[in-house]
Short mmCIF file of C-alpha atoms in Angstrom, two decimals:
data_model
loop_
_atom_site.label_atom_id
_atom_site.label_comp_id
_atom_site.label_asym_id
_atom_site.label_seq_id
_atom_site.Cartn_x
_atom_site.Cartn_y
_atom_site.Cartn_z
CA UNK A 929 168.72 -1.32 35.95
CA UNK A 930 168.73 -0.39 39.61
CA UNK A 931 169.65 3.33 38.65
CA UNK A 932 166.53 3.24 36.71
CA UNK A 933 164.14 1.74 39.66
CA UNK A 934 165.72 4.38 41.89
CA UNK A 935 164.68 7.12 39.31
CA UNK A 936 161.07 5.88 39.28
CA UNK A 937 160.84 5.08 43.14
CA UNK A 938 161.14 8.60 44.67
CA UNK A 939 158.58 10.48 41.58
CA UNK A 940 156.31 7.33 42.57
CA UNK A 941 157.02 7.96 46.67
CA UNK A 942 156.26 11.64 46.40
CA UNK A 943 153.04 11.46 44.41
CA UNK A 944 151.80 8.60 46.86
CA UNK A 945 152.60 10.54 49.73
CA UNK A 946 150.96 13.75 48.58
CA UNK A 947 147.89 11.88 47.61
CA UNK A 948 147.97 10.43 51.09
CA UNK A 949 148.92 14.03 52.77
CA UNK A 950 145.45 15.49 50.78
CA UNK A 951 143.51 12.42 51.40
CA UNK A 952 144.20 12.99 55.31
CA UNK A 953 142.97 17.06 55.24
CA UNK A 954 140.21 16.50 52.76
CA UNK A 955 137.64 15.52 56.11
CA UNK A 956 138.49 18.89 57.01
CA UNK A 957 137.74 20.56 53.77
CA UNK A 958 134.62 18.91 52.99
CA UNK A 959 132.76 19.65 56.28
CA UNK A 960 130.12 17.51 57.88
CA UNK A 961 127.52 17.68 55.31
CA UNK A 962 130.32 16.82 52.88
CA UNK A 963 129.95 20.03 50.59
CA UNK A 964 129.95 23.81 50.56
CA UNK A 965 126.90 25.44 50.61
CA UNK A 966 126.47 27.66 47.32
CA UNK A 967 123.48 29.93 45.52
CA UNK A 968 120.78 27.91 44.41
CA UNK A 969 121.53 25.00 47.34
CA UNK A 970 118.58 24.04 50.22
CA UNK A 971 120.35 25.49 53.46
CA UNK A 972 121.51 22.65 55.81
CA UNK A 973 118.93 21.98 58.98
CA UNK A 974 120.75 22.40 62.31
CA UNK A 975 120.20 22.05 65.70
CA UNK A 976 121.69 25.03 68.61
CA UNK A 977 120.63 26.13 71.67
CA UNK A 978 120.56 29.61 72.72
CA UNK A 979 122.08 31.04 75.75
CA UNK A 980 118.61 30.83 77.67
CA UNK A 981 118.03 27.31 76.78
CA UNK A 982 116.11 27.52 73.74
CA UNK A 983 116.76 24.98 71.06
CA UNK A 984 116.61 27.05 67.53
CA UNK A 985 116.50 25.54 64.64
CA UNK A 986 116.53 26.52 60.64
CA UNK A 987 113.48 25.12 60.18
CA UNK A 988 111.84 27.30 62.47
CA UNK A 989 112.03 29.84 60.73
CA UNK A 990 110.12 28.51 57.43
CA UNK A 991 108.49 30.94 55.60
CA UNK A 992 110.47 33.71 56.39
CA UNK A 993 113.99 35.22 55.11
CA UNK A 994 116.42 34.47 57.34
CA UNK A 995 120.09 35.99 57.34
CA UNK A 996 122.22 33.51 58.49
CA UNK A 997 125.77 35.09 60.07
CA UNK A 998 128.39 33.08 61.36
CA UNK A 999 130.91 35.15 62.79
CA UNK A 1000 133.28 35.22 66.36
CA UNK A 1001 134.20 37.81 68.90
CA UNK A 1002 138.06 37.25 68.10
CA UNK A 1003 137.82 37.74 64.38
CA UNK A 1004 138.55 41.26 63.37
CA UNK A 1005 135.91 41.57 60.01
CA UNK A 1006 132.79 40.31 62.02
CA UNK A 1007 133.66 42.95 65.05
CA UNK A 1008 134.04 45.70 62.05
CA UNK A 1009 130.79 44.35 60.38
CA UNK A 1010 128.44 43.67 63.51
CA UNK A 1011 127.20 47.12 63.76
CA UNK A 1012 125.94 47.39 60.51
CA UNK A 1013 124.40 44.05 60.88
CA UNK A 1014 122.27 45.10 63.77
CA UNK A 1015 121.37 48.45 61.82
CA UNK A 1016 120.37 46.00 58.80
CA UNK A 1017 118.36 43.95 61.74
CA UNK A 1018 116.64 46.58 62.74
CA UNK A 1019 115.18 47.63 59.40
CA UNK A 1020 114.25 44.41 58.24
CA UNK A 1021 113.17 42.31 61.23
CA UNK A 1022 109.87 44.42 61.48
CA UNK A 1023 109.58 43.44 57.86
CA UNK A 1024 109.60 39.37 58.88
CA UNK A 1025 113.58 39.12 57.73
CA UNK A 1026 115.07 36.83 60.47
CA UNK A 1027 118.88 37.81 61.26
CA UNK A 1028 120.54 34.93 63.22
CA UNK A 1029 124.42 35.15 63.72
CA UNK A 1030 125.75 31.92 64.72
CA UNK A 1031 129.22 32.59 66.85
CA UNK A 1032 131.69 29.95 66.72
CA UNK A 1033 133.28 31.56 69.78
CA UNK A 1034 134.38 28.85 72.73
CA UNK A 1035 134.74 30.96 75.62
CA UNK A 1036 130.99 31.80 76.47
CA UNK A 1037 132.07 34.95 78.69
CA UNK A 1038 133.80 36.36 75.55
CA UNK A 1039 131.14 36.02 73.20
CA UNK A 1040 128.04 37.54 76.26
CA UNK A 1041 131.07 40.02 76.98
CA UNK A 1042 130.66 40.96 73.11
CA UNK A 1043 126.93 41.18 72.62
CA UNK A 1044 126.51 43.62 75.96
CA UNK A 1045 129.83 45.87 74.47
CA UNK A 1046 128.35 46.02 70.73
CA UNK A 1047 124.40 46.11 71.76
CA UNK A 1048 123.56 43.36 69.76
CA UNK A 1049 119.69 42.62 69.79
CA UNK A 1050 118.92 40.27 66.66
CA UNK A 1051 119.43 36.43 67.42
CA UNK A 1052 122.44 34.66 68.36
CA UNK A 1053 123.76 31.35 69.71
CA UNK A 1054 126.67 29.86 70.26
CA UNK A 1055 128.67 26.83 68.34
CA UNK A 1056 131.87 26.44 69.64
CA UNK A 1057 132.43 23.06 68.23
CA UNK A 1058 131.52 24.56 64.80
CA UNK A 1059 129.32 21.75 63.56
CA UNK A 1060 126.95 24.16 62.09
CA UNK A 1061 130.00 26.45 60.05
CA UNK A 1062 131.43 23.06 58.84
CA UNK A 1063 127.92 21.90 57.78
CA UNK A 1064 128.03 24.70 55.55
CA UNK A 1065 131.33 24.83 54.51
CA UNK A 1066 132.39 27.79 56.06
CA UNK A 1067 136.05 28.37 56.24
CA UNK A 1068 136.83 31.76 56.91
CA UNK A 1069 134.41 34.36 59.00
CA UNK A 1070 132.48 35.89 58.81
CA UNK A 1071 130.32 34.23 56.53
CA UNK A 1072 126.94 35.26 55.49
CA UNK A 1073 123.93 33.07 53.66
CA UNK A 1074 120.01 34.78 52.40
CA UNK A 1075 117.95 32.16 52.96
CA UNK A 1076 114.37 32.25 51.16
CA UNK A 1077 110.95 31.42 52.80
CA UNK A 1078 111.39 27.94 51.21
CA UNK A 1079 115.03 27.14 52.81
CA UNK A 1080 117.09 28.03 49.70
CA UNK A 1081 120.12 29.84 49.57
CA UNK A 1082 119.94 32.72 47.54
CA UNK A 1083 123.03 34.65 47.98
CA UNK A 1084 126.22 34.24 50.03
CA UNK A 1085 128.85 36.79 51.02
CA UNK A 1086 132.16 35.86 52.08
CA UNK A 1087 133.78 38.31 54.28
CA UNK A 1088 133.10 41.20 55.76
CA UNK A 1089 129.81 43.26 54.30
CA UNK A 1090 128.41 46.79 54.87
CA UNK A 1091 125.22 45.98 55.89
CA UNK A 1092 123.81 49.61 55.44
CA UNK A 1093 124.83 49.50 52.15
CA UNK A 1094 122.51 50.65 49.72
CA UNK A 1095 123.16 48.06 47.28
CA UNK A 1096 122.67 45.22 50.48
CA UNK A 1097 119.36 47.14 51.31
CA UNK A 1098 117.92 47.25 47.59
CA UNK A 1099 118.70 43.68 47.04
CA UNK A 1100 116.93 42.53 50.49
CA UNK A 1101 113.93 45.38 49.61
CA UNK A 1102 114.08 42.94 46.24
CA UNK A 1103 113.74 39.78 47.71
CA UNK A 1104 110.82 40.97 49.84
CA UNK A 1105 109.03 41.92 46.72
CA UNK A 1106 109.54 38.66 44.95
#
């Protein structure tokens, strides 16, 4: 009888201590807003500040597209994609497209350092605690959401994108049209 108990105790002592190992990461998983952000979901609100004071919010930007970027100095894809990002800006902003990248870099004089090295001229701000990545979900940079005029997220790219792309271009051109 005690061989059998034994037998039953560590299958028992493993599964509660897995289930207590996942329980423990799942805060981290989840995010703040206690979901990932997909297609057909209303983009989380947040609150930043950009580098000259300025708070910016998603909601000021109602009624327009807005390209949402999150992305950091240190991570190789977003340097390799942040080019063609401000090409892509620079076609569509005079078109009422909003391109906001959202850096979730910590050291401030790395991130300015960036921006002057790669000429970026769309909007950014800064999130070094992340609050606004894990309100989305986002895991792994960069991360990309097309948000509608009405807040809606209408397409998400994971990872590094081409933003001169013909495909990326058509498909914004589309959304324009309606």
């Amino acid at each position: 009888m005690p061989r059998l108990a034994k037998g039953r105790l560590l299958p028992g002592l493993i599964v509660l201590l897995t289930g207590a190992f996942i329980a423990s990461l799942w805060p981290s998983f989840q995010g703040s807003g206690g979901a990932v952000v997909g297609v057909g979901d209303d983009a989380p609100e947040f609150n930043l500040t950009s580098d000259a004071g300025k708070p910016i919010q998603l909601s000021d930007f109602r009624g327009k597209f807005v390209i949402l970027n999150f992305w950091a100095s240190w991570c190789a894809p977003c340097v390799e994609e942040m080019p063609s990002l401000e090409r892509f800006a620079e076609q569509f902003s005079p078109k009422g497209v909003v391109v906001l990248g959202v850096s979730v870099d910590e050291d401030r004089g790395a991130y300015q350092q960036f921006l002057r090295r790669v000429g970026v001229q769309f909007l950014t701000v800064r999130d070094p605690e992340k609050k606004t990545s894990r309100r989305y979900g986002t895991l792994k940079y960069p991360e990309t959401y097309f948000i509608d005029p009405k807040g809606r997220v209408v397409q998400k790219v994971i990872g590094k994108a081409d933003w001169t792309d013909p495909q990326i271009l058509d498909y914004m051109e589309q959304l324009l049209k309606g």
